[in-house]
Each structure stands twice: as C-alpha cells, then as structure tokens.
Amino acid sequence: MHPDLIESVPLETQICYLIASALFILSLKWLSAPTTSRKGVLVGEIGMAIAILGTLRMPEIQTFQWIIICILVGTAVGVPLAMLMPMTAVPQRTALSHAFGGLAVGCVGTAEYFTSLHATTHLTAFKMGVLALEVLLGFLTFTGSLMAFGKLQEILPSRPLVYKGQNFINLMLLVAAIFVGVSLVVDPTKSVLFPALVVLALLFGILLIIPIGGADMPTVISLLNSYAGMSASAMGFVLDNKLLIIAGALDGSSGFILSIIMCKAMNRSFINVLFGAFGQAPTGAAAAQEKRNVRSAQAEEAAQILGSASTVVIVPGYGMAVAQAQHKVRELYDQLTKRGVEVRFGIHPVAGRMPGHMNVLLAEADIPYDRLSEMEDVNPEMSHTDVVLIIGANDVTNPAARHDKSSPIYGMPIIDCDKARTVMVIKRSMSSGFAGIDNELYYMDKTLMLFGDAKGFVGEMVKELASNND
Amino acid sequence: MSSLMPNLYVFLLATFLGFEVIRRVSPLLHTPLMSLTNAISAISLVGSIVVLGSQKDSLSTILGAVAVTASTINVISGFLITDRMLRMFKKRKTDDASRSH
C-alpha cells in the first residue's frame, strides 16, 4: 500500500471513521454503570456499522462479492456463538474471540507484507517494524487464545503442563522471533524470513500458555485481551488508519487494566503468572497431611442454621460454575429473603475463570446486582455476619494468605470468611484447592463442612427451608 | 513516514483515555466489558475488507477472506453476547416473584 494512501481515502470515509471513533469512546464510557450499559452497546454497534459503510466507499475495493459472502458466513457463525452459548461457557467464548481477533490481524499483516513486497519498495524500516510487531502479536494471540480455549473447554488438561528448561525454550523462541523481525526491518526484501516469523509467533503462543493453570485464567484472558487490542492498534499504524489505532488502544488498555486488577487480586506479578506455573509444586502440601478433625453437617441442619440467621454472605467460586448451581443458589436466596434474612454475595475478583465471571452467572440466575458485593465492601461486614456460605471457592477464602508466610498464597487478598460467626463450606471432598494448599478454615471450630455436589446440596437446603416455611 | 508522529500521538491519547474510561467500569461488569472491547477491536474488519476487496493476488484474497470472516464473527457475536449479558443485570424489584428454572 502506498504511503500516500491517506490522500486516497475519500473524505466521507474519513468522516465516518471520525464519528465511529467518538461512538466507540462513548460506548465504553456508558458501559461503566449497569443503568447506561445497554445504551453503550447500541452506540458501539452504530459506530461499527458507520465504519463498515465508510470502508465500503473506498475506491480500492474492486469487488463486493467476496466481502458479502465472508460477512454472511461470519454472521452465520457469530449469531449462534452469541445466542446459544450457555453463560457458564462465557470464558471459553471470550478466549475463542481473542483467537479470531488475532487471526484476522495476523492474516491482514501477512497480506500487507507480500503485496507491499510485490509493489515498489515502499516498505520503510518503520512500517516493516510495526508490521513485524502486528504479525507477531496477532499470531501469538491466535494460538495462545486457542490454547486458553482448549484448557477452559477441558479439551486440554487445565493443569499447568511443565517441563525442564521450559522458560529457557520460551525465551529462546522469543529471541529468535525478535531476531527474525529485526532482520526483516534491516532488509524487508528477505521474504523467506517472513514465514519463519509467522511460525515462531504461532509456536510462541502455544508454548506461552500451556504452562499456565486454570486458576490463572482470569489474568491470562485479560492479557490476551490486551494483546489482541495492541495487535489491532499495530495494524492501524501499518494501514495508517487512526480509527484502528484508537479502537485497538482502547481494547489494549482495557485488557491491561483488567490484568493488573487480576494480578493484584492474587498478589502476583505478570512475570510470575506467565513463568511461575502456579500450583505445579505445592510446597508443604505433604507436611500438612496430619489428621485433623472437621465437623460436617447434613442439609437439614445447615438449612436450619441459615434460616435462623439474620445476615448471610454467600461466597461463590468456580465450583459453583462447574456444578451449574447458580439457579439453585437463587432459590436459596429467595427462601432466605422471604424469611427476612439479609443475603449478600461476596465476590472475589479472581473467582471463576475470567474477570466478572461470577457476577454474570448470578445475574443470569436473576439475582439482583445490588446484592453482589466486592471483596472490599464485604470484608468489613464479616465480623457481624451470622453465616458465611462458601460454594465452590477455596484458595480465595484461606486465612493462611494473611498470616502464613510460608504459604504460596501468602499476601493474596482474601474474603475474610473466618471472621464470620459460623462458616459453612459446600465441597465435594476434603481434597485441596487448585494451588494444592490445605485450607485451615475447614478445621476451625465454627466451621461446618457440607459434603456434596453444590447444585444437589443447595437444592436439598432449599427443600428443607420450603417445607419448614409452610 | 510523515504520519508517524500524529499516529503516535493518537495512540498515546487513546491509551490514556482508555485507562481513564475503563478504570470507572464497575467490577460487576468486567465480563461484558471484555466482550464489548473485543467487539470494538474487531474493527480490524475495516482493514480486512480493504485487503479482500482490492483483489491484488490470490494470496491476499485468501488471507483477506479469512480475516473478514474472523472479524465478522467477533463483531456480531461480541455485540450480541454483551447485550445478552447486560439484559440479565437487574435491580431488586419490590415484589421479587420467584421464577422457576
């Protein structure tokens, strides 16, 4: 593409892009609160439509036939992907869409490189540099997100896959990719190097994600979100298109903020998430094998305790999503609320497999969003809470994070469940959580273990409460 | 490239703007936020359309076709699922009739 492309873009297209940029910014601004958020989506859709219509007016477009076919195919895939996907599968869908985003950017970058090559020598060092960056980010996001999808969908093991010298191999791959990229910048006509760059990027994406475990998915998904945005922005630099630069930068900064929030919520650094392979070698897990007593209870007793409480905090985790227990939890919420019990939900930022995962599931089950509280809001209330009910969460409730310096989760902010008057934990068995750490909460005198499947157990409690009500 | 500096300024300002706008988004809506930004960054569709439509050679046409299809999937499914999720976020009603599922 020519450097004087900007002159060849018709004025109407440029105006469309300007309007679309403004609408995208408004769209994200309105998303900030639940009351205006749907308006935000609408505005984003209008912006997208205007941008597409503006693009179709570009003189370079020779034929519309393929464009129409591909858009129809994309729509035919996109609609069921959005409408039929169960809400528990939202993390998988998100990973998949990051993969599609990366793929599109990588493909455009590759096409751009080869057409520039066949044209005259218009590949300046700068353009080649951003092009290499675009292709690298695009293709690594593609395979990395596919790996994340595989782990979330449990096609691939969600445990970290680690081997000796893994970080060294990854580092070498990255060095090789950068080396190839720099060689291309020095001499863009070395077209044999370009496929090598693509292969290295694809491989790096795979190897970067396989050592990362399921509990780290919220950070990884956010990071891939950021990469997808940055790659779109790089594409904007290559095509000299400011709309792409802006939209990509918004997505990139959004993903980056979310990754920071997730890292803080786990008290870990990016480096540690990406190269630490959390949970592969649980230190001290063997040492904590001594037998300790736990108190357990049946649904009847648990229901009585809940029914006679005046304040209850429910702490959901990934286990609730796996068991699809959110609708039963809603029935429990209804039963308790009917009896005048004050029920709130305490949601840890990294509960689930992506940022905000628990909120979406509980909202799907029709639980009013003003009942969903963040960790910082719910913690000060814990000491005057009668019962805290933990459903499928483990490490985010472990008091060891506050005081045990030897614990791998030391320093991680937790929901202070141990401060409540009574603690109830729904759990399948006594097996330890993802990080392989024993949770001392389970051995406290005020803790009752409720053994069973989350959905089944909550269902039984609902039955008990309903029959006592009449 | 003469447009490099203006583009860098645009990138810089958009990134800062993004930080400011997104910092204000309630953690309640972090999942819809991610799916909406995903749909918005599928604006790469615009670049893909030009690659596919300009019909330069068969390689760029094939790559363009893949790119247009992939970005369209993101545009359509991204906006639709964001709206589907946001529809579920409701305030507490005074009369909270229980629904059966």
Tab-separated table of C-alpha atoms in Angstrom, chain A:
chain	number	residue	atom	x	y	z
A	1	MET	CA	0.000	0.000	0.000
A	2	HIS	CA	1.287	3.461	-0.815
A	3	PRO	CA	2.447	5.900	1.809
A	4	ASP	CA	0.191	8.497	0.264
A	5	LEU	CA	-2.790	6.274	0.991
A	6	ILE	CA	-4.187	8.859	3.371
A	7	GLU	CA	-4.843	11.126	0.398
A	8	SER	CA	-6.655	8.347	-1.412
A	9	VAL	CA	-9.096	7.787	1.433
A	10	PRO	CA	-12.266	9.657	0.474
A	11	LEU	CA	-13.381	12.427	2.788
A	12	GLU	CA	-16.681	10.677	3.544
A	13	THR	CA	-14.788	7.600	4.731
A	14	GLN	CA	-12.600	9.734	6.967
A	15	ILE	CA	-15.661	11.423	8.450
A	16	CYS	CA	-17.255	8.030	9.076
A	17	TYR	CA	-14.111	6.929	10.898
A	18	LEU	CA	-14.096	10.076	12.999
A	19	ILE	CA	-17.721	9.526	14.049
A	20	ALA	CA	-17.055	5.849	14.733
A	21	SER	CA	-14.085	6.738	16.979
A	22	ALA	CA	-16.270	9.061	19.035
A	23	LEU	CA	-19.038	6.469	19.303
A	24	PHE	CA	-16.623	3.762	20.482
A	25	ILE	CA	-15.354	6.001	23.263
A	26	LEU	CA	-18.929	6.832	24.305
A	27	SER	CA	-19.785	3.153	24.177
A	28	LEU	CA	-17.113	2.294	26.753
A	29	LYS	CA	-17.992	5.314	28.856
A	30	TRP	CA	-21.625	4.252	29.073
A	31	LEU	CA	-20.677	0.702	29.914
A	32	SER	CA	-19.377	1.868	33.295
A	33	ALA	CA	-22.754	1.571	35.051
A	34	PRO	CA	-25.477	-1.077	34.662
A	35	THR	CA	-28.116	1.617	34.076
A	36	THR	CA	-26.490	3.021	30.930
A	37	SER	CA	-24.586	-0.032	29.741
A	38	ARG	CA	-27.073	-1.269	27.143
A	39	LYS	CA	-27.082	2.165	25.555
A	40	GLY	CA	-23.305	1.756	25.354
A	41	VAL	CA	-23.646	-1.447	23.347
A	42	LEU	CA	-26.115	0.176	20.964
A	43	VAL	CA	-23.801	3.125	20.348
A	44	GLY	CA	-20.897	0.740	19.719
A	45	GLU	CA	-22.978	-1.141	17.161
A	46	ILE	CA	-23.877	2.076	15.362
A	47	GLY	CA	-20.204	3.101	15.338
A	48	MET	CA	-19.231	-0.245	13.844
A	49	ALA	CA	-21.920	-0.019	11.150
A	50	ILE	CA	-20.828	3.516	10.191
A	51	ALA	CA	-17.177	2.420	9.995
A	52	ILE	CA	-18.044	-0.534	7.744
A	53	LEU	CA	-20.226	1.567	5.436
A	54	GLY	CA	-17.453	4.162	5.205
A	55	THR	CA	-14.937	1.471	4.289
A	56	LEU	CA	-17.124	0.122	1.508
A	57	ARG	CA	-16.855	3.551	-0.137
A	58	MET	CA	-13.081	3.194	-0.539
A	59	PRO	CA	-12.003	3.294	-4.206
A	60	GLU	CA	-9.547	0.384	-3.758
A	61	ILE	CA	-12.402	-2.048	-3.369
A	62	GLN	CA	-12.861	-3.723	-6.727
A	63	THR	CA	-15.427	-6.328	-5.930
A	64	PHE	CA	-18.039	-6.770	-3.228
A	65	GLN	CA	-18.901	-10.387	-3.976
A	66	TRP	CA	-16.349	-11.977	-1.613
A	67	ILE	CA	-16.861	-9.358	1.054
A	68	ILE	CA	-20.578	-10.109	1.167
A	69	ILE	CA	-20.031	-13.879	1.237
A	70	CYS	CA	-17.479	-13.667	4.066
A	71	ILE	CA	-19.635	-11.295	6.106
A	72	LEU	CA	-22.599	-13.654	5.700
A	73	VAL	CA	-20.510	-16.648	6.774
A	74	GLY	CA	-19.153	-14.680	9.742
A	75	THR	CA	-22.680	-13.675	10.737
A	76	ALA	CA	-23.944	-17.241	10.415
A	77	VAL	CA	-21.223	-18.372	12.838
A	78	GLY	CA	-21.372	-15.323	15.114
A	79	VAL	CA	-25.102	-15.297	15.880
A	80	PRO	CA	-25.333	-18.837	17.329
A	81	LEU	CA	-21.998	-18.311	19.088
A	82	ALA	CA	-23.526	-15.383	20.963
A	83	MET	CA	-27.107	-16.542	21.452
A	84	LEU	CA	-26.766	-20.268	22.172
A	85	MET	CA	-23.648	-20.230	24.327
A	86	PRO	CA	-24.511	-21.037	27.954
A	87	MET	CA	-23.353	-18.346	30.368
A	88	THR	CA	-21.039	-20.808	32.135
A	89	ALA	CA	-19.121	-21.045	28.827
A	90	VAL	CA	-18.521	-17.302	28.536
A	91	PRO	CA	-14.777	-17.611	29.356
A	92	GLN	CA	-14.349	-20.117	26.505
A	93	ARG	CA	-16.214	-17.875	24.086
A	94	THR	CA	-14.074	-14.924	25.088
A	95	ALA	CA	-10.873	-16.914	24.531
A	96	LEU	CA	-12.187	-18.004	21.146
A	97	SER	CA	-12.968	-14.454	20.101
A	98	HIS	CA	-9.468	-13.326	21.106
A	99	ALA	CA	-8.218	-16.100	18.829
A	100	PHE	CA	-10.353	-14.879	15.913
A	101	GLY	CA	-9.181	-11.311	16.512
A	102	GLY	CA	-5.535	-12.354	16.495
A	103	LEU	CA	-6.042	-14.475	13.387
A	104	ALA	CA	-7.634	-11.605	11.446
A	105	VAL	CA	-4.846	-9.209	12.368
A	106	GLY	CA	-2.140	-11.747	11.525
A	107	CYS	CA	-3.705	-12.507	8.137
A	108	VAL	CA	-4.027	-8.846	7.215
A	109	GLY	CA	-0.420	-8.238	8.236
A	110	THR	CA	0.795	-11.135	6.114
A	111	ALA	CA	-1.212	-9.983	3.090
A	112	GLU	CA	0.071	-6.474	3.610
A	113	TYR	CA	3.687	-7.661	3.665
A	114	PHE	CA	3.506	-9.674	0.459
A	115	THR	CA	1.579	-7.064	-1.532
A	116	SER	CA	3.997	-4.346	-0.399
A	117	LEU	CA	6.839	-6.591	-1.490
A	118	HIS	CA	5.434	-7.052	-4.978
A	119	ALA	CA	4.714	-3.366	-5.317
A	120	THR	CA	7.627	-0.972	-5.438
A	121	THR	CA	9.988	-0.562	-2.491
A	122	HIS	CA	7.577	1.098	-0.141
A	123	LEU	CA	8.384	-0.818	2.997
A	124	THR	CA	10.177	1.673	5.162
A	125	ALA	CA	12.035	0.418	8.213
A	126	PHE	CA	9.324	1.799	10.485
A	127	LYS	CA	6.482	0.225	8.551
A	128	MET	CA	8.289	-3.109	8.462
A	129	GLY	CA	8.864	-2.822	12.213
A	130	VAL	CA	5.181	-2.325	13.067
A	131	LEU	CA	4.234	-4.952	10.508
A	132	ALA	CA	6.509	-7.480	12.217
A	133	LEU	CA	5.026	-6.489	15.584
A	134	GLU	CA	1.496	-6.774	14.201
A	135	VAL	CA	2.099	-10.251	12.800
A	136	LEU	CA	3.933	-11.414	15.920
A	137	LEU	CA	1.210	-10.194	18.294
A	138	GLY	CA	-1.611	-11.339	16.011
A	139	PHE	CA	-0.455	-14.906	15.547
A	140	LEU	CA	0.733	-15.409	19.114
A	141	THR	CA	-2.658	-14.187	20.354
A	142	PHE	CA	-4.280	-16.626	17.913
A	143	THR	CA	-2.571	-19.811	19.127
A	144	GLY	CA	-2.292	-18.617	22.730
A	145	SER	CA	-6.030	-17.995	22.887
A	146	LEU	CA	-6.759	-21.332	21.228
A	147	MET	CA	-4.727	-22.993	23.994
A	148	ALA	CA	-6.650	-20.999	26.619
A	149	PHE	CA	-9.900	-22.087	24.928
A	150	GLY	CA	-8.755	-25.713	24.985
A	151	LYS	CA	-7.963	-25.524	28.683
A	152	LEU	CA	-11.240	-23.815	29.577
A	153	GLN	CA	-13.262	-26.246	27.470
A	154	GLU	CA	-11.219	-29.038	29.059
A	155	ILE	CA	-10.117	-30.396	25.705
A	156	LEU	CA	-6.638	-29.821	27.083
A	157	PRO	CA	-5.654	-30.515	30.699
A	158	SER	CA	-6.231	-27.362	32.749
A	159	ARG	CA	-3.300	-28.240	34.997
A	160	PRO	CA	-0.075	-26.455	34.071
A	161	LEU	CA	1.999	-28.505	31.610
A	162	VAL	CA	5.588	-28.002	32.599
A	163	TYR	CA	8.886	-29.488	31.582
A	164	LYS	CA	12.515	-28.847	32.316
A	165	GLY	CA	14.035	-25.795	30.695
A	166	GLN	CA	10.606	-24.511	29.638
A	167	ASN	CA	11.307	-20.862	30.359
A	168	PHE	CA	14.639	-21.129	28.583
A	169	ILE	CA	12.995	-22.567	25.443
A	170	ASN	CA	10.300	-19.879	25.507
A	171	LEU	CA	12.909	-17.182	25.920
A	172	MET	CA	14.953	-18.589	23.020
A	173	LEU	CA	11.840	-18.625	20.836
A	174	LEU	CA	11.134	-15.002	21.653
A	175	VAL	CA	14.755	-14.034	20.990
A	176	ALA	CA	14.604	-15.878	17.652
A	177	ALA	CA	11.337	-14.108	16.722
A	178	ILE	CA	12.814	-10.718	17.600
A	179	PHE	CA	15.955	-11.556	15.639
A	180	VAL	CA	13.915	-12.502	12.550
A	181	GLY	CA	11.816	-9.355	12.980
A	182	VAL	CA	14.889	-7.130	13.203
A	183	SER	CA	16.471	-8.821	10.154
A	184	LEU	CA	13.308	-8.060	8.211
A	185	VAL	CA	13.436	-4.441	9.302
A	186	VAL	CA	17.029	-4.219	8.110
A	187	ASP	CA	16.145	-5.819	4.787
A	188	PRO	CA	12.390	-6.170	4.110
A	189	THR	CA	13.022	-7.978	0.821
A	190	LYS	CA	14.249	-11.130	2.600
A	191	SER	CA	10.856	-12.687	2.107
A	192	VAL	CA	11.963	-16.186	3.190
A	193	LEU	CA	12.236	-14.838	6.713
A	194	PHE	CA	8.589	-13.804	6.858
A	195	PRO	CA	7.063	-17.310	7.094
A	196	ALA	CA	9.672	-18.035	9.778
A	197	LEU	CA	8.339	-15.091	11.772
A	198	VAL	CA	4.783	-16.421	11.418
A	199	VAL	CA	5.776	-19.926	12.558
A	200	LEU	CA	7.756	-18.592	15.515
A	201	ALA	CA	4.814	-16.436	16.585
A	202	LEU	CA	2.376	-19.364	16.331
A	203	LEU	CA	4.713	-21.625	18.309
A	204	PHE	CA	5.433	-18.984	20.939
A	205	GLY	CA	1.698	-18.509	21.539
A	206	ILE	CA	1.245	-22.226	22.224
A	207	LEU	CA	4.269	-22.597	24.486
A	208	LEU	CA	3.468	-19.427	26.413
A	209	ILE	CA	0.043	-20.665	27.503
A	210	ILE	CA	0.471	-24.404	28.121
A	211	PRO	CA	2.330	-23.970	31.442
A	212	ILE	CA	-0.469	-21.780	32.812
A	213	GLY	CA	-3.062	-23.396	35.055
A	214	GLY	CA	-6.818	-22.935	35.243
A	215	ALA	CA	-6.800	-20.675	38.314
A	216	ASP	CA	-4.593	-18.191	36.467
A	217	MET	CA	-7.010	-17.960	33.537
A	218	PRO	CA	-8.537	-14.621	34.631
A	219	THR	CA	-5.133	-12.961	34.276
A	220	VAL	CA	-4.230	-14.789	31.088
A	221	ILE	CA	-7.526	-13.993	29.370
A	222	SER	CA	-7.097	-10.326	30.287
A	223	LEU	CA	-3.555	-10.350	28.992
A	224	LEU	CA	-4.619	-11.961	25.700
A	225	ASN	CA	-7.380	-9.351	25.507
A	226	SER	CA	-4.699	-6.696	25.779
A	227	TYR	CA	-2.534	-8.369	23.110
A	228	ALA	CA	-5.484	-8.577	20.720
A	229	GLY	CA	-6.063	-4.840	21.161
A	230	MET	CA	-2.403	-3.954	20.733
A	231	SER	CA	-2.187	-6.022	17.559
A	232	ALA	CA	-5.222	-4.190	16.118
A	233	SER	CA	-3.518	-0.924	17.000
A	234	ALA	CA	-0.302	-2.039	15.255
A	235	MET	CA	-2.432	-2.824	12.214
A	236	GLY	CA	-3.679	0.779	12.387
A	237	PHE	CA	-0.079	2.019	12.199
A	238	VAL	CA	0.622	-0.211	9.189
A	239	LEU	CA	-2.507	0.890	7.332
A	240	ASP	CA	-2.208	4.471	8.566
A	241	ASN	CA	-5.737	4.213	9.957
A	242	LYS	CA	-6.439	6.225	13.103
A	243	LEU	CA	-9.759	4.507	13.837
A	244	LEU	CA	-7.910	1.201	14.153
A	245	ILE	CA	-5.241	2.802	16.326
A	246	ILE	CA	-7.879	4.242	18.679
A	247	ALA	CA	-10.091	1.139	18.905
A	248	GLY	CA	-7.039	-1.081	19.389
A	249	ALA	CA	-5.601	1.217	22.063
A	250	LEU	CA	-8.929	1.212	23.958
A	251	ASP	CA	-9.046	-2.590	23.888
A	252	GLY	CA	-5.364	-2.820	24.744
A	253	SER	CA	-5.623	-0.546	27.766
A	254	SER	CA	-8.803	-2.280	28.925
A	255	GLY	CA	-7.146	-5.697	28.855
A	256	PHE	CA	-4.104	-4.261	30.578
A	257	ILE	CA	-6.139	-2.723	33.421
A	258	LEU	CA	-8.006	-5.989	33.918
A	259	SER	CA	-4.729	-7.942	34.034
A	260	ILE	CA	-3.369	-5.565	36.662
A	261	ILE	CA	-6.548	-5.943	38.741
A	262	MET	CA	-6.324	-9.737	38.458
A	263	CYS	CA	-2.627	-9.786	39.378
A	264	LYS	CA	-3.257	-7.574	42.402
A	265	ALA	CA	-6.125	-9.812	43.461
A	266	MET	CA	-3.677	-12.703	43.548
A	267	ASN	CA	-0.726	-10.701	44.885
A	268	ARG	CA	1.390	-11.818	41.956
A	269	SER	CA	3.327	-10.150	39.182
A	270	PHE	CA	2.861	-10.614	35.442
A	271	ILE	CA	6.224	-12.373	35.254
A	272	ASN	CA	5.127	-14.733	37.982
A	273	VAL	CA	1.824	-15.560	36.267
A	274	LEU	CA	3.432	-16.129	32.885
A	275	PHE	CA	6.521	-18.005	34.003
A	276	GLY	CA	5.694	-19.162	37.503
A	277	ALA	CA	3.497	-22.188	36.682
A	278	PHE	CA	1.409	-21.794	39.827
A	279	GLY	CA	0.393	-24.959	41.603
A	280	GLN	CA	2.869	-27.297	39.961
A	281	ALA	CA	4.913	-27.872	43.100
A	282	PRO	CA	2.744	-27.275	46.137
A	283	THR	CA	5.204	-26.670	48.922
A	284	GLY	CA	4.261	-28.010	52.310
A	285	ALA	CA	1.260	-29.917	50.975
A	286	ALA	CA	2.805	-33.155	52.156
A	287	ALA	CA	3.685	-31.695	55.534
A	288	ALA	CA	0.067	-30.792	56.238
A	289	GLN	CA	-1.101	-34.352	55.930
A	290	GLU	CA	-1.678	-34.958	59.628
A	291	LYS	CA	-5.223	-35.899	60.504
A	292	ARG	CA	-7.326	-33.044	61.767
A	293	ASN	CA	-10.915	-33.096	62.807
A	294	VAL	CA	-13.592	-31.498	60.736
A	295	ARG	CA	-17.220	-31.018	61.627
A	296	SER	CA	-19.719	-31.826	58.956
A	297	ALA	CA	-23.452	-31.362	58.707
A	298	GLN	CA	-26.378	-32.547	56.623
A	299	ALA	CA	-28.665	-30.331	54.570
A	300	GLU	CA	-31.356	-30.261	57.268
A	301	GLU	CA	-29.075	-28.838	59.965
A	302	ALA	CA	-27.418	-26.427	57.532
A	303	ALA	CA	-30.796	-25.153	56.355
A	304	GLN	CA	-31.887	-24.547	59.949
A	305	ILE	CA	-28.765	-22.527	60.705
A	306	LEU	CA	-29.215	-20.444	57.549
A	307	GLY	CA	-32.926	-19.941	58.199
A	308	SER	CA	-32.401	-18.626	61.712
A	309	ALA	CA	-29.560	-16.264	60.789
A	310	SER	CA	-30.180	-12.584	60.270
A	311	THR	CA	-27.239	-11.901	57.921
A	312	VAL	CA	-25.779	-14.353	55.438
A	313	VAL	CA	-22.928	-13.844	52.977
A	314	ILE	CA	-22.604	-16.324	50.128
A	315	VAL	CA	-19.116	-16.674	48.620
A	316	PRO	CA	-19.259	-18.341	45.186
A	317	GLY	CA	-16.296	-19.746	43.281
A	318	TYR	CA	-15.516	-21.701	40.151
A	319	GLY	CA	-17.056	-24.815	41.719
A	320	MET	CA	-20.467	-23.141	41.524
A	321	ALA	CA	-19.998	-22.613	37.788
A	322	VAL	CA	-18.840	-26.201	37.233
A	323	ALA	CA	-21.846	-27.567	39.111
A	324	GLN	CA	-24.167	-25.109	37.293
A	325	ALA	CA	-25.557	-24.347	40.730
A	326	GLN	CA	-26.420	-20.669	40.178
A	327	HIS	CA	-30.162	-21.241	39.707
A	328	LYS	CA	-30.403	-23.329	42.894
A	329	VAL	CA	-28.467	-20.598	44.684
A	330	ARG	CA	-31.077	-18.145	43.510
A	331	GLU	CA	-33.824	-20.330	45.015
A	332	LEU	CA	-31.892	-20.400	48.274
A	333	TYR	CA	-31.603	-16.623	48.098
A	334	ASP	CA	-35.392	-16.390	47.585
A	335	GLN	CA	-36.176	-18.691	50.515
A	336	LEU	CA	-33.872	-16.818	52.872
A	337	THR	CA	-35.002	-13.386	51.739
A	338	LYS	CA	-38.631	-14.432	52.262
A	339	ARG	CA	-37.773	-15.221	55.883
A	340	GLY	CA	-36.268	-11.779	56.302
A	341	VAL	CA	-32.634	-12.921	56.185
A	342	GLU	CA	-30.289	-10.296	54.755
A	343	VAL	CA	-28.371	-12.137	51.985
A	344	ARG	CA	-25.377	-10.717	50.145
A	345	PHE	CA	-22.835	-12.235	47.820
A	346	GLY	CA	-19.132	-11.673	48.413
A	347	ILE	CA	-17.265	-11.882	45.145
A	348	HIS	CA	-13.511	-12.163	44.940
A	349	PRO	CA	-12.016	-10.569	41.795
A	350	VAL	CA	-10.417	-13.826	40.642
A	351	ALA	CA	-13.328	-16.128	41.497
A	352	GLY	CA	-14.094	-18.100	38.355
A	353	ARG	CA	-12.208	-18.194	35.104
A	354	MET	CA	-12.408	-14.611	33.890
A	355	PRO	CA	-12.932	-11.143	35.379
A	356	GLY	CA	-16.555	-10.737	36.462
A	357	HIS	CA	-17.434	-14.394	35.753
A	358	MET	CA	-19.418	-14.898	38.990
A	359	ASN	CA	-21.392	-11.682	38.522
A	360	VAL	CA	-22.609	-12.786	35.099
A	361	LEU	CA	-23.665	-16.215	36.373
A	362	LEU	CA	-25.552	-14.803	39.351
A	363	ALA	CA	-27.178	-12.141	37.188
A	364	GLU	CA	-28.226	-14.896	34.786
A	365	ALA	CA	-29.962	-16.607	37.697
A	366	ASP	CA	-31.868	-13.352	38.305
A	367	ILE	CA	-30.132	-12.307	41.462
A	368	PRO	CA	-30.373	-8.508	41.685
A	369	TYR	CA	-26.977	-6.939	41.063
A	370	ASP	CA	-27.157	-4.699	44.124
A	371	ARG	CA	-26.786	-7.890	46.190
A	372	LEU	CA	-23.408	-8.652	44.576
A	373	SER	CA	-20.649	-7.073	46.661
A	374	GLU	CA	-16.960	-6.766	46.038
A	375	MET	CA	-14.391	-8.149	48.418
A	376	GLU	CA	-13.506	-4.725	49.859
A	377	ASP	CA	-17.149	-3.997	50.644
A	378	VAL	CA	-17.985	-7.320	52.174
A	379	ASN	CA	-14.864	-7.785	54.357
A	380	PRO	CA	-15.581	-5.020	56.894
A	381	GLU	CA	-19.047	-6.568	57.432
A	382	MET	CA	-17.719	-10.069	58.055
A	383	SER	CA	-17.307	-9.802	61.838
A	384	HIS	CA	-21.019	-9.095	62.256
A	385	THR	CA	-22.186	-11.664	59.736
A	386	ASP	CA	-24.008	-14.673	61.192
A	387	VAL	CA	-23.279	-17.225	58.493
A	388	VAL	CA	-20.950	-17.270	55.542
A	389	LEU	CA	-21.718	-19.960	52.985
A	390	ILE	CA	-18.859	-20.856	50.636
A	391	ILE	CA	-19.885	-22.555	47.413
A	392	GLY	CA	-17.063	-23.932	45.307
A	393	ALA	CA	-14.436	-21.414	46.380
A	394	ASN	CA	-11.279	-22.402	48.199
A	395	ASP	CA	-7.997	-20.503	47.959
A	396	VAL	CA	-9.692	-17.085	47.973
A	397	THR	CA	-11.053	-17.877	51.467
A	398	ASN	CA	-7.875	-19.336	53.001
A	399	PRO	CA	-6.790	-17.351	56.090
A	400	ALA	CA	-3.223	-18.618	55.561
A	401	ALA	CA	-2.917	-15.861	52.950
A	402	ARG	CA	-2.999	-13.352	55.807
A	403	HIS	CA	-0.566	-14.852	58.295
A	404	ASP	CA	1.362	-17.855	56.965
A	405	LYS	CA	4.493	-16.510	55.297
A	406	SER	CA	5.426	-19.972	54.005
A	407	SER	CA	2.155	-20.364	52.106
A	408	PRO	CA	2.317	-19.941	48.316
A	409	ILE	CA	-0.728	-17.689	48.522
A	410	TYR	CA	0.689	-15.502	51.317
A	411	GLY	CA	-0.216	-11.862	50.746
A	412	MET	CA	-3.143	-12.583	48.434
A	413	PRO	CA	-6.196	-10.549	49.433
A	414	ILE	CA	-8.934	-12.918	50.590
A	415	ILE	CA	-12.536	-12.780	51.669
A	416	ASP	CA	-12.313	-12.904	55.463
A	417	CYS	CA	-14.751	-15.783	55.924
A	418	ASP	CA	-13.058	-16.877	59.154
A	419	LYS	CA	-14.315	-13.714	60.863
A	420	ALA	CA	-17.981	-14.635	60.487
A	421	ARG	CA	-19.787	-16.287	63.409
A	422	THR	CA	-20.430	-19.523	61.512
A	423	VAL	CA	-18.725	-20.773	58.364
A	424	MET	CA	-20.311	-23.334	56.063
A	425	VAL	CA	-18.421	-24.818	53.134
A	426	ILE	CA	-20.037	-26.843	50.374
A	427	LYS	CA	-17.365	-29.121	48.983
A	428	ARG	CA	-17.201	-32.484	47.239
A	429	SER	CA	-14.475	-33.853	49.488
A	430	MET	CA	-11.549	-32.732	51.594
A	431	SER	CA	-9.196	-32.533	48.612
A	432	SER	CA	-7.161	-29.350	48.490
A	433	GLY	CA	-7.810	-26.463	46.130
A	434	PHE	CA	-6.168	-25.620	42.860
A	435	ALA	CA	-2.999	-24.337	44.430
A	436	GLY	CA	-2.703	-27.627	46.303
A	437	ILE	CA	-2.826	-25.853	49.647
A	438	ASP	CA	-4.734	-27.082	52.644
A	439	ASN	CA	-7.325	-24.596	53.871
A	440	GLU	CA	-7.192	-24.136	57.660
A	441	LEU	CA	-10.652	-22.602	57.530
A	442	TYR	CA	-12.082	-26.117	57.277
A	443	TYR	CA	-10.660	-27.155	60.668
A	444	MET	CA	-11.989	-24.250	62.685
A	445	ASP	CA	-14.458	-24.980	65.467
A	446	LYS	CA	-17.104	-22.752	63.943
A	447	THR	CA	-16.828	-24.361	60.503
A	448	LEU	CA	-19.314	-26.890	59.187
A	449	MET	CA	-18.357	-28.875	56.113
A	450	LEU	CA	-21.269	-29.676	53.834
A	451	PHE	CA	-20.088	-32.552	51.673
A	452	GLY	CA	-21.743	-32.979	48.310
A	453	ASP	CA	-22.327	-31.588	44.860
A	454	ALA	CA	-23.001	-27.842	45.035
A	455	LYS	CA	-26.196	-27.983	42.996
A	456	GLY	CA	-27.586	-31.017	44.823
A	457	PHE	CA	-26.738	-29.760	48.289
A	458	VAL	CA	-28.147	-26.285	47.774
A	459	GLY	CA	-31.264	-27.914	46.289
A	460	GLU	CA	-31.748	-30.008	49.437
A	461	MET	CA	-31.363	-26.967	51.652
A	462	VAL	CA	-33.963	-25.141	49.563
A	463	LYS	CA	-36.372	-28.076	50.038
A	464	GLU	CA	-35.806	-28.064	53.784
A	465	LEU	CA	-36.416	-24.340	54.025
A	466	ALA	CA	-39.505	-24.514	51.832
A	467	SER	CA	-41.086	-27.333	53.854
A	468	ASN	CA	-40.405	-25.574	57.163
A	469	ASN	CA	-41.985	-22.448	55.807
A	470	ASP	CA	-45.440	-23.888	55.361
